[in-house]
Short mmCIF file of C-alpha atoms in Angstrom, two decimals:
data_model
loop_
_atom_site.label_atom_id
_atom_site.label_comp_id
_atom_site.label_asym_id
_atom_site.label_seq_id
_atom_site.Cartn_x
_atom_site.Cartn_y
_atom_site.Cartn_z
CA LEU A 1 0.01 -0.01 -0.03
CA ALA A 2 1.25 3.47 -0.74
CA ILE A 3 0.02 6.50 1.02
CA LEU A 4 -0.10 9.08 -1.75
CA VAL A 5 0.04 12.35 0.13
CA LEU A 6 0.94 13.46 3.63
CA LEU A 7 -1.05 16.42 4.83
CA GLY A 8 -2.94 14.98 7.82
CA ALA A 9 -2.77 15.90 11.43
CA ILE A 10 -5.68 15.25 13.82
CA TYR A 11 -5.71 13.14 16.97
CA LEU A 12 -8.95 12.05 18.73
CA SER A 13 -8.83 11.34 22.44
CA PHE A 14 -11.45 8.62 21.92
CA GLY A 15 -12.62 6.44 19.03
CA TYR A 16 -15.53 7.48 16.88
CA SER A 17 -18.22 5.21 15.58
CA TRP A 18 -19.44 7.05 12.52
CA SER A 19 -22.77 6.26 11.01
CA THR A 20 -23.27 5.42 7.34
CA GLN A 21 -26.61 7.08 6.55
CA VAL A 22 -26.82 10.32 4.62
CA GLU A 23 -28.89 11.50 1.64
CA GLN A 24 -27.28 10.87 -1.71
CA GLY A 25 -25.45 13.56 -3.61
CA SER A 26 -24.09 14.10 -7.15
CA SER A 27 -20.80 15.99 -7.52
CA LEU A 28 -17.64 17.11 -5.67
CA LYS A 29 -19.17 20.45 -4.94
CA GLY A 30 -20.52 20.28 -1.43
CA GLU A 31 -23.64 22.09 -0.49
CA THR A 32 -24.38 23.83 2.79
CA VAL A 33 -27.76 24.28 4.38
CA LYS A 34 -28.20 26.63 7.36
CA LEU A 35 -29.60 24.91 10.45
CA PRO A 36 -31.94 26.40 13.05
CA ASN A 37 -29.22 26.32 15.72
CA GLY A 38 -27.07 28.69 13.64
CA GLY A 39 -24.76 25.95 12.27
CA SER A 40 -24.84 24.49 8.79
CA LEU A 41 -24.96 21.09 7.21
CA TYR A 42 -22.20 20.45 4.67
CA ALA A 43 -22.98 17.56 2.29
CA ASN A 44 -20.32 16.33 -0.16
CA LYS A 45 -22.04 14.55 -3.03
CA LYS A 46 -18.96 13.10 -4.73
CA TYR A 47 -17.86 11.20 -1.60
CA GLY A 48 -21.31 10.74 -0.09
CA PHE A 49 -20.84 12.22 3.35
CA ALA A 50 -22.29 15.00 5.42
CA VAL A 51 -21.19 16.82 8.53
CA THR A 52 -22.58 19.66 10.70
CA LEU A 53 -20.41 22.75 11.04
CA PRO A 54 -20.52 25.51 13.67
CA ALA A 55 -22.17 28.71 12.59
CA ASP A 56 -18.90 30.59 11.97
CA TYR A 57 -17.22 27.84 9.83
CA ASN A 58 -17.47 27.76 6.08
CA PRO A 59 -16.28 25.09 3.62
CA ARG A 60 -13.80 25.62 0.79
CA GLU A 61 -12.97 22.93 -1.79
CA LEU A 62 -9.90 22.46 -3.96
CA THR A 63 -9.07 19.83 -6.51
CA THR A 64 -5.39 19.00 -7.32
CA ASP A 65 -3.49 16.11 -8.87
CA ALA A 66 -3.08 14.68 -5.34
CA GLY A 67 -6.81 14.55 -4.71
CA ASP A 68 -9.62 16.67 -3.33
CA THR A 69 -9.19 18.97 -0.37
CA ILE A 70 -12.03 20.30 1.78
CA ILE A 71 -11.30 22.95 4.38
CA PHE A 72 -13.72 24.00 7.12
CA GLU A 73 -12.51 27.42 8.30
CA ASN A 74 -13.59 30.42 10.32
CA LYS A 75 -12.61 34.12 9.86
CA ALA A 76 -9.85 33.75 12.45
CA GLY A 77 -8.13 31.15 10.25
CA ASP A 78 -8.86 28.17 12.51
CA GLY A 79 -9.84 25.15 10.53
CA ILE A 80 -9.95 21.51 9.73
CA GLN A 81 -8.60 20.11 6.50
CA ILE A 82 -9.66 16.89 4.77
CA LEU A 83 -7.50 15.51 1.97
CA ILE A 84 -9.23 12.76 0.01
CA SER A 85 -7.19 10.72 -2.51
CA PRO A 86 -7.60 7.45 -4.37
CA PHE A 87 -6.44 4.39 -2.42
CA ASP A 88 -6.70 0.61 -2.25
CA ASN A 89 -10.15 -0.66 -1.27
CA ILE A 90 -9.35 -1.78 2.27
CA LYS A 91 -11.45 -1.65 5.42
CA VAL A 92 -8.70 -1.33 7.99
CA LEU A 93 -5.83 1.21 7.98
CA THR A 94 -3.31 0.71 10.82
CA SER A 95 -0.43 2.77 12.18
CA ASP A 96 1.90 -0.01 11.07
CA MET A 97 0.68 0.42 7.48
CA VAL A 98 1.15 4.22 7.67
CA LYS A 99 4.67 3.89 9.19
CA ALA A 100 5.72 1.36 6.53
CA ASP A 101 4.90 3.87 3.80
CA ILE A 102 6.03 7.08 5.64
CA PRO A 103 8.70 6.01 8.16
CA ASP A 104 9.59 9.63 9.02
CA LEU A 105 6.04 10.55 10.08
CA LYS A 106 5.84 11.34 13.79
CA MET A 107 2.96 9.39 15.35
CA GLU A 108 2.27 9.60 19.07
CA ASN A 109 -0.74 8.55 21.22
CA ILE A 110 -1.87 6.24 18.43
CA GLN A 111 -5.44 4.91 18.63
CA SER A 112 -7.67 2.82 16.46
CA VAL A 113 -10.79 4.67 15.21
CA ASP A 114 -14.04 2.96 14.28
CA ILE A 115 -15.63 4.25 11.05
CA GLY A 116 -19.10 2.81 11.10
CA SER A 117 -19.28 -0.91 11.89
CA GLU A 118 -16.80 -2.33 9.31
CA HIS A 119 -14.01 0.20 8.82
CA LYS A 120 -11.10 1.20 11.12
CA GLY A 121 -8.64 3.96 10.82
CA VAL A 122 -5.88 5.47 12.92
CA ALA A 123 -5.78 8.62 15.05
CA PHE A 124 -2.59 10.16 16.31
CA LEU A 125 -0.72 13.25 17.50
CA SER A 126 1.83 14.55 15.04
CA ASP A 127 4.06 17.57 14.38
CA ASN A 128 2.69 18.90 11.07
CA PRO A 129 4.34 22.29 10.46
CA ASP A 130 1.26 23.46 8.59
CA PHE A 131 -0.56 23.37 11.94
CA GLY A 132 2.12 25.08 14.07
CA GLY A 133 3.98 21.84 14.78
CA ALA A 134 1.29 20.43 17.08
CA SER A 135 -1.43 18.66 15.07
CA ARG A 136 -4.12 16.01 15.26
CA ASP A 137 -4.49 13.34 12.60
CA VAL A 138 -7.26 10.89 11.69
CA TRP A 139 -6.70 8.70 8.66
CA PHE A 140 -8.98 6.08 7.25
CA VAL A 141 -10.05 4.45 3.98
CA TYR A 142 -13.65 4.32 2.79
CA LYS A 143 -14.80 3.18 -0.67
CA SER A 144 -11.31 3.28 -2.17
CA SER A 145 -10.55 6.78 -0.85
CA LEU A 146 -7.96 7.67 1.73
CA TYR A 147 -9.22 10.41 4.11
CA GLN A 148 -6.44 12.39 5.87
CA ILE A 149 -8.07 14.75 8.33
CA SER A 150 -5.85 17.50 9.80
CA THR A 151 -6.14 20.30 12.34
CA TYR A 152 -4.32 22.19 15.10
CA ALA A 153 -3.97 20.07 18.25
CA ARG A 154 -5.66 22.87 20.18
CA LEU A 155 -8.83 22.38 18.13
CA ASP A 156 -9.26 18.73 19.16
CA ALA A 157 -12.61 19.47 20.97
CA LEU A 158 -13.90 21.21 17.84
CA LEU A 159 -12.85 18.31 15.67
CA GLN A 160 -14.60 15.83 17.96
CA SER A 161 -17.74 17.96 17.99
CA ILE A 162 -17.88 18.32 14.17
CA PHE A 163 -16.93 14.76 13.35
CA SER A 164 -19.34 13.23 15.85
CA THR A 165 -21.94 14.37 13.26
CA TRP A 166 -20.14 12.75 10.27
CA LYS A 167 -22.34 10.38 8.23
CA PHE A 168 -21.77 8.44 5.04
CA GLU A 169 -24.66 7.71 2.73
#
């Protein structure tokens, strides 16, 4: 297995069990719908997932040769980045697999993360310079796409809050 791009940096202090039920979509362009509580629902049609964002966070999307990047960011510049790239169709991604492909990657406080009932990923603390040298990582594979989720370590509670709402179709 080859991990194509290294951008990730998010660590979760506990494992998530993400649901797999969301309305179907149709293209990379995500759509946002304002919610009564002031937040918004971001639905990505290409990858078939949705997540609820706080009121002051907005999505941005970029497509490059490495894959698709989705950034949830507020006006202060705080944000969470998701890099999605093609990958082998596997259900379990482990820290050993990541370290085999990227031996120089710093991985501390490694934990297994449940993605729905069948998929497992890896969460860890890292030193991604794009996030001030203290970052959180969650990586997993779903339907032949590698998800590398990255943020500042100080935003761990925000990450947990947002991604506790994550749902695949």
